[in-house]
PDB file of C-alpha atoms and ligand atoms in Angstrom:
ATOM      1  CA  MET A  59      75.645  91.365 185.346  1.00  0.00           C
ATOM      2  CA  GLN A  60      78.465  93.829 184.751  1.00  0.00           C
ATOM      3  CA  ALA A  61      78.083  95.960 181.624  1.00  0.00           C
ATOM      4  CA  TRP A  62      80.850  96.564 179.093  1.00  0.00           C
ATOM      5  CA  VAL A  63      81.423  99.860 177.325  1.00  0.00           C
ATOM      6  CA  ILE A  64      84.182  99.541 174.759  1.00  0.00           C
ATOM      7  CA  GLY A  65      85.647 102.326 172.645  1.00  0.00           C
ATOM      8  CA  ASN A  66      86.856 101.366 169.192  1.00  0.00           C
ATOM      9  CA  TRP A  67      89.144 104.228 168.176  1.00  0.00           C
ATOM     10  CA  LYS A  68      89.723 102.742 164.693  1.00  0.00           C
ATOM     11  CA  GLN A  69      92.408 104.709 162.753  1.00  0.00           C
ATOM     12  CA  ASN A  70      92.142 107.641 165.193  1.00  0.00           C
ATOM     13  CA  PRO A  71      93.495 109.931 166.606  1.00  0.00           C
ATOM     14  CA  ALA A  72      96.103 111.080 164.083  1.00  0.00           C
ATOM     15  CA  THR A  73      98.938 111.900 166.473  1.00  0.00           C
ATOM     16  CA  LYS A  74     100.510 110.812 169.783  1.00  0.00           C
ATOM     17  CA  HIS A  75      99.699 114.245 171.113  1.00  0.00           C
ATOM     18  CA  GLU A  76      95.974 113.826 170.372  1.00  0.00           C
ATOM     19  CA  VAL A  77      95.999 110.333 171.889  1.00  0.00           C
ATOM     20  CA  ASN A  78      97.432 111.796 175.099  1.00  0.00           C
ATOM     21  CA  THR A  79      94.890 114.618 175.091  1.00  0.00           C
ATOM     22  CA  LEU A  80      92.041 112.112 174.797  1.00  0.00           C
ATOM     23  CA  LEU A  81      93.508 109.969 177.595  1.00  0.00           C
ATOM     24  CA  ASP A  82      94.087 113.053 179.767  1.00  0.00           C
ATOM     25  CA  SER A  83      90.434 114.013 179.581  1.00  0.00           C
ATOM     26  CA  LEU A  84      89.209 110.439 180.017  1.00  0.00           C
ATOM     27  CA  LEU A  85      91.371 109.761 183.078  1.00  0.00           C
ATOM     28  CA  ALA A  86      90.741 113.196 184.583  1.00  0.00           C
ATOM     29  CA  ALA A  87      86.993 112.598 184.425  1.00  0.00           C
ATOM     30  CA  ILE A  88      87.298 109.090 185.860  1.00  0.00           C
ATOM     31  CA  ASN A  89      89.566 110.234 188.702  1.00  0.00           C
ATOM     32  CA  SER A  90      87.839 113.494 189.512  1.00  0.00           C
ATOM     33  CA  ASP A  91      86.596 113.699 193.098  1.00  0.00           C
ATOM     34  CA  GLU A  92      84.039 116.332 192.181  1.00  0.00           C
ATOM     35  CA  ASN A  93      82.601 114.084 189.571  1.00  0.00           C
ATOM     36  CA  ASP A  94      80.553 111.054 190.576  1.00  0.00           C
ATOM     37  CA  THR A  95      81.712 109.181 187.489  1.00  0.00           C
ATOM     38  CA  VAL A  96      83.736 106.764 189.622  1.00  0.00           C
ATOM     39  CA  ASN A  97      80.658 105.684 191.519  1.00  0.00           C
ATOM     40  CA  LYS A  98      78.527 105.533 188.451  1.00  0.00           C
ATOM     41  CA  VAL A  99      80.857 103.471 186.326  1.00  0.00           C
ATOM     42  CA  THR A 100      81.672 100.801 188.902  1.00  0.00           C
ATOM     43  CA  HIS A 101      79.053  98.514 187.368  1.00  0.00           C
ATOM     44  CA  CYS A 102      80.521  99.083 183.968  1.00  0.00           C
ATOM     45  CA  GLN A 103      83.859  97.799 182.712  1.00  0.00           C
ATOM     46  CA  LEU A 104      85.478 100.306 180.371  1.00  0.00           C
ATOM     47  CA  MET A 105      87.842  99.296 177.588  1.00  0.00           C
ATOM     48  CA  VAL A 106      89.474 101.207 174.744  1.00  0.00           C
ATOM     49  CA  ALA A 107      90.980  99.845 171.535  1.00  0.00           C
ATOM     50  CA  PRO A 108      93.568 102.248 170.089  1.00  0.00           C
ATOM     51  CA  SER A 109      95.251 101.669 166.735  1.00  0.00           C
ATOM     52  CA  CYS A 110      98.202  99.272 166.816  1.00  0.00           C
ATOM     53  CA  ILE A 111     100.799 102.051 166.633  1.00  0.00           C
ATOM     54  CA  HIS A 112      99.441 103.631 169.851  1.00  0.00           C
ATOM     55  CA  LEU A 113      98.753 100.399 171.730  1.00  0.00           C
ATOM     56  CA  ALA A 114     101.906 100.273 173.892  1.00  0.00           C
ATOM     57  CA  ALA A 115     101.704 103.938 174.897  1.00  0.00           C
ATOM     58  CA  VAL A 116      97.988 103.741 175.714  1.00  0.00           C
ATOM     59  CA  SER A 117      98.298 100.512 177.698  1.00  0.00           C
ATOM     60  CA  THR A 118     101.182 102.012 179.696  1.00  0.00           C
ATOM     61  CA  ARG A 119      99.037 104.992 180.651  1.00  0.00           C
ATOM     62  CA  LEU A 120      96.082 102.746 181.538  1.00  0.00           C
ATOM     63  CA  LYS A 121      98.156 100.257 183.539  1.00  0.00           C
ATOM     64  CA  ASP A 122      97.027 101.245 187.042  1.00  0.00           C
ATOM     65  CA  THR A 123      93.555 102.388 186.073  1.00  0.00           C
ATOM     66  CA  SER A 124      90.249 100.555 185.778  1.00  0.00           C
ATOM     67  CA  VAL A 125      90.216 100.948 181.991  1.00  0.00           C
ATOM     68  CA  LEU A 126      91.250  97.907 179.938  1.00  0.00           C
ATOM     69  CA  CYS A 127      93.197  98.134 176.696  1.00  0.00           C
ATOM     70  CA  ALA A 128      92.412  96.102 173.568  1.00  0.00           C
ATOM     71  CA  ALA A 129      93.904  95.639 170.121  1.00  0.00           C
ATOM     72  CA  GLN A 130      91.614  96.132 167.118  1.00  0.00           C
ATOM     73  CA  ASP A 131      92.840  93.015 165.336  1.00  0.00           C
ATOM     74  CA  ILE A 132      95.581  90.375 165.351  1.00  0.00           C
ATOM     75  CA  SER A 133      97.348  88.301 162.718  1.00  0.00           C
ATOM     76  CA  ALA A 134      95.659  85.156 161.429  1.00  0.00           C
ATOM     77  CA  HIS A 135      98.948  83.653 160.292  1.00  0.00           C
ATOM     78  CA  SER A 136     100.864  83.131 163.490  1.00  0.00           C
ATOM     79  CA  ASP A 137     100.205  83.718 167.172  1.00  0.00           C
ATOM     80  CA  SER A 138     103.859  84.665 167.603  1.00  0.00           C
ATOM     81  CA  VAL A 139     106.437  85.652 164.942  1.00  0.00           C
ATOM     82  CA  GLY A 140     106.967  85.091 161.228  1.00  0.00           C
ATOM     83  CA  ALA A 141     107.346  86.585 157.737  1.00  0.00           C
ATOM     84  CA  TYR A 142     103.945  88.337 157.675  1.00  0.00           C
ATOM     85  CA  THR A 143     104.632  91.930 156.671  1.00  0.00           C
ATOM     86  CA  GLY A 144     102.272  94.431 158.220  1.00  0.00           C
ATOM     87  CA  ASP A 145     100.770  92.012 160.738  1.00  0.00           C
ATOM     88  CA  CYS A 146     100.876  92.137 164.534  1.00  0.00           C
ATOM     89  CA  SER A 147     100.506  88.831 166.354  1.00  0.00           C
ATOM     90  CA  ALA A 148      98.525  87.976 169.483  1.00  0.00           C
ATOM     91  CA  GLN A 149     101.796  87.634 171.372  1.00  0.00           C
ATOM     92  CA  GLN A 150     102.987  91.054 170.182  1.00  0.00           C
ATOM     93  CA  VAL A 151      99.795  92.908 171.132  1.00  0.00           C
ATOM     94  CA  ALA A 152      99.749  91.129 174.516  1.00  0.00           C
ATOM     95  CA  ASP A 153     103.377  92.149 175.021  1.00  0.00           C
ATOM     96  CA  ALA A 154     102.371  95.735 174.164  1.00  0.00           C
ATOM     97  CA  GLY A 155      99.877  95.581 177.050  1.00  0.00           C
ATOM     98  CA  ALA A 156      96.596  94.580 175.415  1.00  0.00           C
ATOM     99  CA  THR A 157      94.501  92.093 177.378  1.00  0.00           C
ATOM    100  CA  TRP A 158      91.698  91.911 174.804  1.00  0.00           C
ATOM    101  CA  THR A 159      91.284  92.180 171.054  1.00  0.00           C
ATOM    102  CA  ILE A 160      88.386  93.068 168.809  1.00  0.00           C
ATOM    103  CA  LEU A 161      87.932  90.513 166.004  1.00  0.00           C
ATOM    104  CA  GLY A 162      85.670  90.357 162.954  1.00  0.00           C
ATOM    105  CA  HIS A 163      84.726  94.025 162.876  1.00  0.00           C
ATOM    106  CA  SER A 164      82.653  94.737 159.767  1.00  0.00           C
ATOM    107  CA  GLU A 165      85.365  97.075 158.456  1.00  0.00           C
ATOM    108  CA  ARG A 166      87.843  94.176 158.625  1.00  0.00           C
ATOM    109  CA  ARG A 167      85.320  91.888 156.926  1.00  0.00           C
ATOM    110  CA  GLN A 168      84.641  94.519 154.225  1.00  0.00           C
ATOM    111  CA  TYR A 169      88.136  95.860 153.502  1.00  0.00           C
ATOM    112  CA  HIS A 170      90.168  92.733 154.260  1.00  0.00           C
ATOM    113  CA  GLN A 171      87.708  90.026 153.205  1.00  0.00           C
ATOM    114  CA  GLU A 172      87.978  88.231 156.534  1.00  0.00           C
ATOM    115  CA  SER A 173      86.427  84.797 156.148  1.00  0.00           C
ATOM    116  CA  HIS A 174      85.232  82.093 158.548  1.00  0.00           C
ATOM    117  CA  ASP A 175      88.630  80.347 158.393  1.00  0.00           C
ATOM    118  CA  VAL A 176      90.631  83.527 158.940  1.00  0.00           C
ATOM    119  CA  LEU A 177      88.475  84.476 161.922  1.00  0.00           C
ATOM    120  CA  LEU A 178      88.765  80.985 163.362  1.00  0.00           C
ATOM    121  CA  GLN A 179      92.558  81.289 163.193  1.00  0.00           C
ATOM    122  CA  LYS A 180      92.495  84.702 164.846  1.00  0.00           C
ATOM    123  CA  LEU A 181      90.097  83.597 167.574  1.00  0.00           C
ATOM    124  CA  THR A 182      92.266  80.576 168.324  1.00  0.00           C
ATOM    125  CA  HIS A 183      95.463  82.640 168.430  1.00  0.00           C
ATOM    126  CA  ALA A 184      93.871  85.221 170.728  1.00  0.00           C
ATOM    127  CA  LEU A 185      92.453  82.759 173.214  1.00  0.00           C
ATOM    128  CA  ILE A 186      95.546  80.583 173.496  1.00  0.00           C
ATOM    129  CA  THR A 187      97.529  83.780 174.132  1.00  0.00           C
ATOM    130  CA  ASN A 188      95.072  84.643 176.937  1.00  0.00           C
ATOM    131  CA  LEU A 189      93.598  87.636 175.136  1.00  0.00           C
ATOM    132  CA  GLY A 190      89.873  88.161 175.624  1.00  0.00           C
ATOM    133  CA  VAL A 191      87.933  88.583 172.375  1.00  0.00           C
ATOM    134  CA  VAL A 192      85.196  91.016 171.388  1.00  0.00           C
ATOM    135  CA  PHE A 193      83.767  89.155 168.396  1.00  0.00           C
ATOM    136  CA  CYS A 194      81.753  91.377 166.040  1.00  0.00           C
ATOM    137  CA  ILE A 195      78.867  90.204 163.900  1.00  0.00           C
ATOM    138  CA  GLY A 196      76.166  92.032 161.969  1.00  0.00           C
ATOM    139  CA  GLU A 197      74.121  92.225 158.808  1.00  0.00           C
ATOM    140  CA  THR A 198      74.282  94.736 155.942  1.00  0.00           C
ATOM    141  CA  GLN A 199      71.423  97.054 155.014  1.00  0.00           C
ATOM    142  CA  ALA A 200      70.440  94.792 152.096  1.00  0.00           C
ATOM    143  CA  GLN A 201      70.386  91.740 154.365  1.00  0.00           C
ATOM    144  CA  TYR A 202      68.350  93.630 156.969  1.00  0.00           C
ATOM    145  CA  ASP A 203      65.866  94.777 154.310  1.00  0.00           C
ATOM    146  CA  ALA A 204      65.581  91.182 153.042  1.00  0.00           C
ATOM    147  CA  LYS A 205      64.906  90.002 156.637  1.00  0.00           C
ATOM    148  CA  GLN A 206      68.017  87.808 156.573  1.00  0.00           C
ATOM    149  CA  THR A 207      69.516  89.135 159.808  1.00  0.00           C
ATOM    150  CA  PHE A 208      69.276  85.931 161.871  1.00  0.00           C
ATOM    151  CA  ASP A 209      70.574  83.761 158.991  1.00  0.00           C
ATOM    152  CA  VAL A 210      73.568  86.047 158.524  1.00  0.00           C
ATOM    153  CA  LEU A 211      74.331  86.113 162.246  1.00  0.00           C
ATOM    154  CA  ASP A 212      74.043  82.332 162.504  1.00  0.00           C
ATOM    155  CA  LYS A 213      76.651  81.937 159.745  1.00  0.00           C
ATOM    156  CA  GLN A 214      78.976  84.412 161.439  1.00  0.00           C
ATOM    157  CA  LEU A 215      78.504  82.695 164.819  1.00  0.00           C
ATOM    158  CA  ALA A 216      79.472  79.362 163.264  1.00  0.00           C
ATOM    159  CA  VAL A 217      83.098  80.448 163.863  1.00  0.00           C
ATOM    160  CA  ILE A 218      82.456  80.059 167.615  1.00  0.00           C
ATOM    161  CA  LYS A 219      81.057  76.588 167.024  1.00  0.00           C
ATOM    162  CA  SER A 220      84.126  75.615 164.980  1.00  0.00           C
ATOM    163  CA  LEU A 221      86.350  76.981 167.737  1.00  0.00           C
ATOM    164  CA  LEU A 222      84.574  74.865 170.341  1.00  0.00           C
ATOM    165  CA  ASN A 223      84.771  71.774 168.160  1.00  0.00           C
ATOM    166  CA  GLN A 224      88.513  72.073 167.775  1.00  0.00           C
ATOM    167  CA  GLU A 225      89.277  73.219 171.330  1.00  0.00           C
ATOM    168  CA  LEU A 226      86.994  70.777 173.099  1.00  0.00           C
ATOM    169  CA  GLU A 227      89.017  67.850 171.869  1.00  0.00           C
ATOM    170  CA  GLN A 228      92.269  69.348 173.118  1.00  0.00           C
ATOM    171  CA  GLN A 229      91.269  71.170 176.309  1.00  0.00           C
ATOM    172  CA  PRO A 230      88.011  70.200 178.002  1.00  0.00           C
ATOM    173  CA  GLU A 231      88.259  72.990 180.600  1.00  0.00           C
ATOM    174  CA  PHE A 232      88.735  75.658 177.909  1.00  0.00           C
ATOM    175  CA  ILE A 233      85.013  76.115 177.482  1.00  0.00           C
ATOM    176  CA  ASN A 234      84.278  76.739 181.166  1.00  0.00           C
ATOM    177  CA  THR A 235      86.271  79.959 181.191  1.00  0.00           C
ATOM    178  CA  LEU A 236      85.148  81.191 177.775  1.00  0.00           C
ATOM    179  CA  ASN A 237      82.255  83.237 179.218  1.00  0.00           C
ATOM    180  CA  GLU A 238      84.792  85.558 180.825  1.00  0.00           C
ATOM    181  CA  ARG A 239      86.974  85.869 177.742  1.00  0.00           C
ATOM    182  CA  LEU A 240      84.472  86.196 174.924  1.00  0.00           C
ATOM    183  CA  ILE A 241      81.994  88.999 174.257  1.00  0.00           C
ATOM    184  CA  ILE A 242      79.748  89.089 171.193  1.00  0.00           C
ATOM    185  CA  ALA A 243      79.218  92.550 169.703  1.00  0.00           C
ATOM    186  CA  TYR A 244      76.106  92.816 167.530  1.00  0.00           C
ATOM    187  CA  GLU A 245      76.803  95.610 165.074  1.00  0.00           C
ATOM    188  CA  PRO A 246      74.415  96.041 162.153  1.00  0.00           C
ATOM    189  CA  VAL A 247      76.714  97.305 159.383  1.00  0.00           C
ATOM    190  CA  TRP A 248      74.103  99.877 158.326  1.00  0.00           C
ATOM    191  CA  ALA A 249      74.137 101.433 161.805  1.00  0.00           C
ATOM    192  CA  ILE A 250      77.910 101.910 162.065  1.00  0.00           C
ATOM    193  CA  GLY A 251      78.864 105.564 161.745  1.00  0.00           C
ATOM    194  CA  THR A 252      75.589 106.442 160.031  1.00  0.00           C
ATOM    195  CA  GLY A 253      73.448 107.839 162.844  1.00  0.00           C
ATOM    196  CA  LYS A 254      70.810 105.218 161.961  1.00  0.00           C
ATOM    197  CA  VAL A 255      69.914 102.796 164.753  1.00  0.00           C
ATOM    198  CA  PRO A 256      67.608  99.796 164.994  1.00  0.00           C
ATOM    199  CA  THR A 257      64.881 100.022 167.629  1.00  0.00           C
ATOM    200  CA  VAL A 258      65.726  98.797 171.109  1.00  0.00           C
ATOM    201  CA  ASN A 259      63.172  96.022 170.627  1.00  0.00           C
ATOM    202  CA  GLU A 260      64.913  94.880 167.449  1.00  0.00           C
ATOM    203  CA  VAL A 261      68.303  94.856 169.182  1.00  0.00           C
ATOM    204  CA  SER A 262      66.822  93.043 172.176  1.00  0.00           C
ATOM    205  CA  ALA A 263      65.250  90.325 170.005  1.00  0.00           C
ATOM    206  CA  THR A 264      68.507  89.914 168.090  1.00  0.00           C
ATOM    207  CA  HIS A 265      70.545  89.620 171.290  1.00  0.00           C
ATOM    208  CA  GLU A 266      68.101  87.021 172.582  1.00  0.00           C
ATOM    209  CA  HIS A 267      68.625  85.062 169.376  1.00  0.00           C
ATOM    210  CA  ILE A 268      72.432  85.334 169.657  1.00  0.00           C
ATOM    211  CA  LYS A 269      72.411  84.193 173.308  1.00  0.00           C
ATOM    212  CA  HIS A 270      70.165  81.284 172.420  1.00  0.00           C
ATOM    213  CA  MET A 271      72.422  80.233 169.525  1.00  0.00           C
ATOM    214  CA  VAL A 272      75.634  80.475 171.557  1.00  0.00           C
ATOM    215  CA  ALA A 273      74.124  78.607 174.524  1.00  0.00           C
ATOM    216  CA  GLY A 274      73.195  75.886 172.037  1.00  0.00           C
ATOM    217  CA  PHE A 275      76.894  75.488 171.164  1.00  0.00           C
ATOM    218  CA  ALA A 276      77.818  74.835 174.805  1.00  0.00           C
ATOM    219  CA  VAL A 277      75.834  75.177 178.031  1.00  0.00           C
ATOM    220  CA  PRO A 278      78.506  77.171 179.926  1.00  0.00           C
ATOM    221  CA  LEU A 279      78.114  79.898 177.296  1.00  0.00           C
ATOM    222  CA  SER A 280      74.527  80.647 178.355  1.00  0.00           C
ATOM    223  CA  ASN A 281      75.740  83.684 180.317  1.00  0.00           C
ATOM    224  CA  ILE A 282      77.698  85.222 177.466  1.00  0.00           C
ATOM    225  CA  SER A 283      77.718  89.035 177.268  1.00  0.00           C
ATOM    226  CA  VAL A 284      76.197  90.445 174.094  1.00  0.00           C
ATOM    227  CA  ILE A 285      76.777  94.146 173.494  1.00  0.00           C
ATOM    228  CA  TYR A 286      75.342  96.463 170.848  1.00  0.00           C
ATOM    229  CA  GLY A 287      77.328  98.691 168.485  1.00  0.00           C
ATOM    230  CA  GLY A 288      76.232 101.165 165.827  1.00  0.00           C
ATOM    231  CA  SER A 289      75.789 104.916 166.346  1.00  0.00           C
ATOM    232  CA  VAL A 290      75.507 104.654 170.130  1.00  0.00           C
ATOM    233  CA  ASN A 291      75.837 108.131 171.628  1.00  0.00           C
ATOM    234  CA  ALA A 292      75.204 110.064 174.828  1.00  0.00           C
ATOM    235  CA  ALA A 293      71.616 110.757 173.778  1.00  0.00           C
ATOM    236  CA  ASN A 294      70.488 107.224 172.929  1.00  0.00           C
ATOM    237  CA  ALA A 295      72.616 105.166 175.377  1.00  0.00           C
ATOM    238  CA  ASP A 296      69.959 105.210 178.136  1.00  0.00           C
ATOM    239  CA  SER A 297      67.399 103.462 175.975  1.00  0.00           C
ATOM    240  CA  PHE A 298      69.792 100.643 175.030  1.00  0.00           C
ATOM    241  CA  ALA A 299      71.122 100.368 178.584  1.00  0.00           C
ATOM    242  CA  ALA A 300      67.619  99.963 180.011  1.00  0.00           C
ATOM    243  CA  ASN A 301      67.096  96.686 178.146  1.00  0.00           C
ATOM    244  CA  ALA A 302      68.140  93.550 180.038  1.00  0.00           C
ATOM    245  CA  MET A 303      69.295  91.762 176.857  1.00  0.00           C
ATOM    246  CA  ILE A 304      71.840  94.488 176.049  1.00  0.00           C
ATOM    247  CA  ASN A 305      74.969  93.987 178.152  1.00  0.00           C
ATOM    248  CA  GLY A 306      76.907  97.004 176.969  1.00  0.00           C
ATOM    249  CA  ALA A 307      78.011  98.966 173.934  1.00  0.00           C
ATOM    250  CA  LEU A 308      80.792  98.980 171.360  1.00  0.00           C
ATOM    251  CA  VAL A 309      81.281 102.634 170.551  1.00  0.00           C
ATOM    252  CA  GLY A 310      83.112 104.141 167.570  1.00  0.00           C
ATOM    253  CA  GLY A 311      82.700 107.881 166.955  1.00  0.00           C
ATOM    254  CA  ALA A 312      81.410 108.764 170.427  1.00  0.00           C
ATOM    255  CA  SER A 313      84.420 107.094 172.083  1.00  0.00           C
ATOM    256  CA  LEU A 314      86.731 109.770 170.672  1.00  0.00           C
ATOM    257  CA  LYS A 315      85.417 112.359 173.136  1.00  0.00           C
ATOM    258  CA  ALA A 316      85.769 111.602 176.860  1.00  0.00           C
ATOM    259  CA  ASP A 317      82.445 113.305 177.679  1.00  0.00           C
ATOM    260  CA  SER A 318      80.315 111.261 175.324  1.00  0.00           C
ATOM    261  CA  PHE A 319      82.163 108.004 176.069  1.00  0.00           C
ATOM    262  CA  LEU A 320      81.687 108.420 179.821  1.00  0.00           C
ATOM    263  CA  ALA A 321      78.059 109.493 179.383  1.00  0.00           C
ATOM    264  CA  ILE A 322      77.459 106.159 177.641  1.00  0.00           C
ATOM    265  CA  ALA A 323      79.348 104.320 180.412  1.00  0.00           C
ATOM    266  CA  ASN A 324      77.265 106.116 183.049  1.00  0.00           C
ATOM    267  CA  ALA A 325      74.040 105.148 181.285  1.00  0.00           C
ATOM    268  CA  PHE A 326      74.994 101.471 181.364  1.00  0.00           C
ATOM    269  CA  SER A 327      76.401 101.584 184.874  1.00  0.00           C
ATOM    270  CA  HIS A 328      73.232 103.201 186.160  1.00  0.00           C
ATOM    271  CA  THR A 329      70.821 100.668 184.741  1.00  0.00           C
ATOM    272  CA  LYS A 330      72.947  97.583 185.398  1.00  0.00           C
ATOM    273  CA  ALA A 331      73.645  98.513 189.053  1.00  0.00           C
TER     274      ALA A 331
HETATM  275  C1  LIG B 441      82.059 100.653 165.453  1.00  0.00           C
HETATM  276  O1  LIG B 441      82.791 100.957 164.538  1.00  0.00           O
HETATM  277  O2  LIG B 441      82.265  99.590 166.061  1.00  0.00           O
HETATM  278  C2  LIG B 441      80.963 101.553 165.796  1.00  0.00           C
HETATM  279  C3  LIG B 441      79.999 101.070 166.532  1.00  0.00           C
HETATM  280  O3  LIG B 441      81.014 102.824 165.295  1.00  0.00           O
HETATM  281  P1  LIG B 441      79.982 104.018 165.597  1.00  0.00           P
HETATM  282  O4  LIG B 441      79.712 104.028 167.077  1.00  0.00           O
HETATM  283  O5  LIG B 441      80.689 105.261 165.141  1.00  0.00           O
HETATM  284  O6  LIG B 441      78.745 103.735 164.823  1.00  0.00           O
END
C-alpha cells in the first residue's frame, strides 16, 4: 500500500519569498541526481497544503512534479460562489490548482467550532468537486486521560456515515471510488505541536479501530488509508512508518523544512516499499 506524507503548512510561511525558498529546497532535494530521495520516495505520495493565499502559486510550481497540492479548508456554505465573506469554495481552490483538501483539522474545530453538520457540508462540497479529502479526527488530552478516545473518534467518524447515507441514495457508484479520495488522519489534539506523542502501539490500535469502524459503514472502505499526525519528526518517523496500520503521516512543524519533511517521507517510503 502506498504511504502518504502530507505537509500542513497552516498559516506559514509569512511571505511569498519564504514560500518560494521552501519550495526551492523541497524540489531541489526531490530532483537531485546525487540524492537517492527520488528512489526512496516512490512508495510515498507527497502532498503539501499551503495557506489559501499561496495556493495558486504553490500549485503552479508543483504542476509537473510528483508533489500534490491541497487546500487546508473549504467553505461549508457553497461549493461554488456566493455572499460568504472570507470563504473560499471547493470550486475556487480546485481552480487554484488544489486536488485535495484537509477538513476537520482540530484547529478548525477549536477556533471555528466546526460541527458535524458543517463538516458534512464541506465533505460533500469537496467530493462533488472532485477534491480528495484528508479528514482529521482526534481526542483532546482530557478525553485521552478519561479513556474516551474511541468514543470521541466514533462520533467524529459519524460524518462519514452521514455522507454515505446521503450519497448512496443519489449515486450508487460514489462509494466505490471513495477509497482513493478519502484519507483519515488520526491526530490526537494533545500531540499536535507539543512534542508529545502516543506510543506506536497506541496509534496502531487506534488506527485498527478507525479502519474497522469505516469498513463497517461500507465494505469498499475496508482499504481506507489512515495516517497519523501529531509531532511527527525526522527522529520518530521510522517507528511510526514501521507499523503496518499506519499508512502515512500528516506533518505540521516538520513540514516547514525540506530536510525534515523528506526524512519523514523517506522513512515511510522505505518501510512501505
Ligand atoms: C498538524 O497540525 O496537523 C500537525 C500534525 O502538527 P505537528 O506536526 O506540528 O504536531
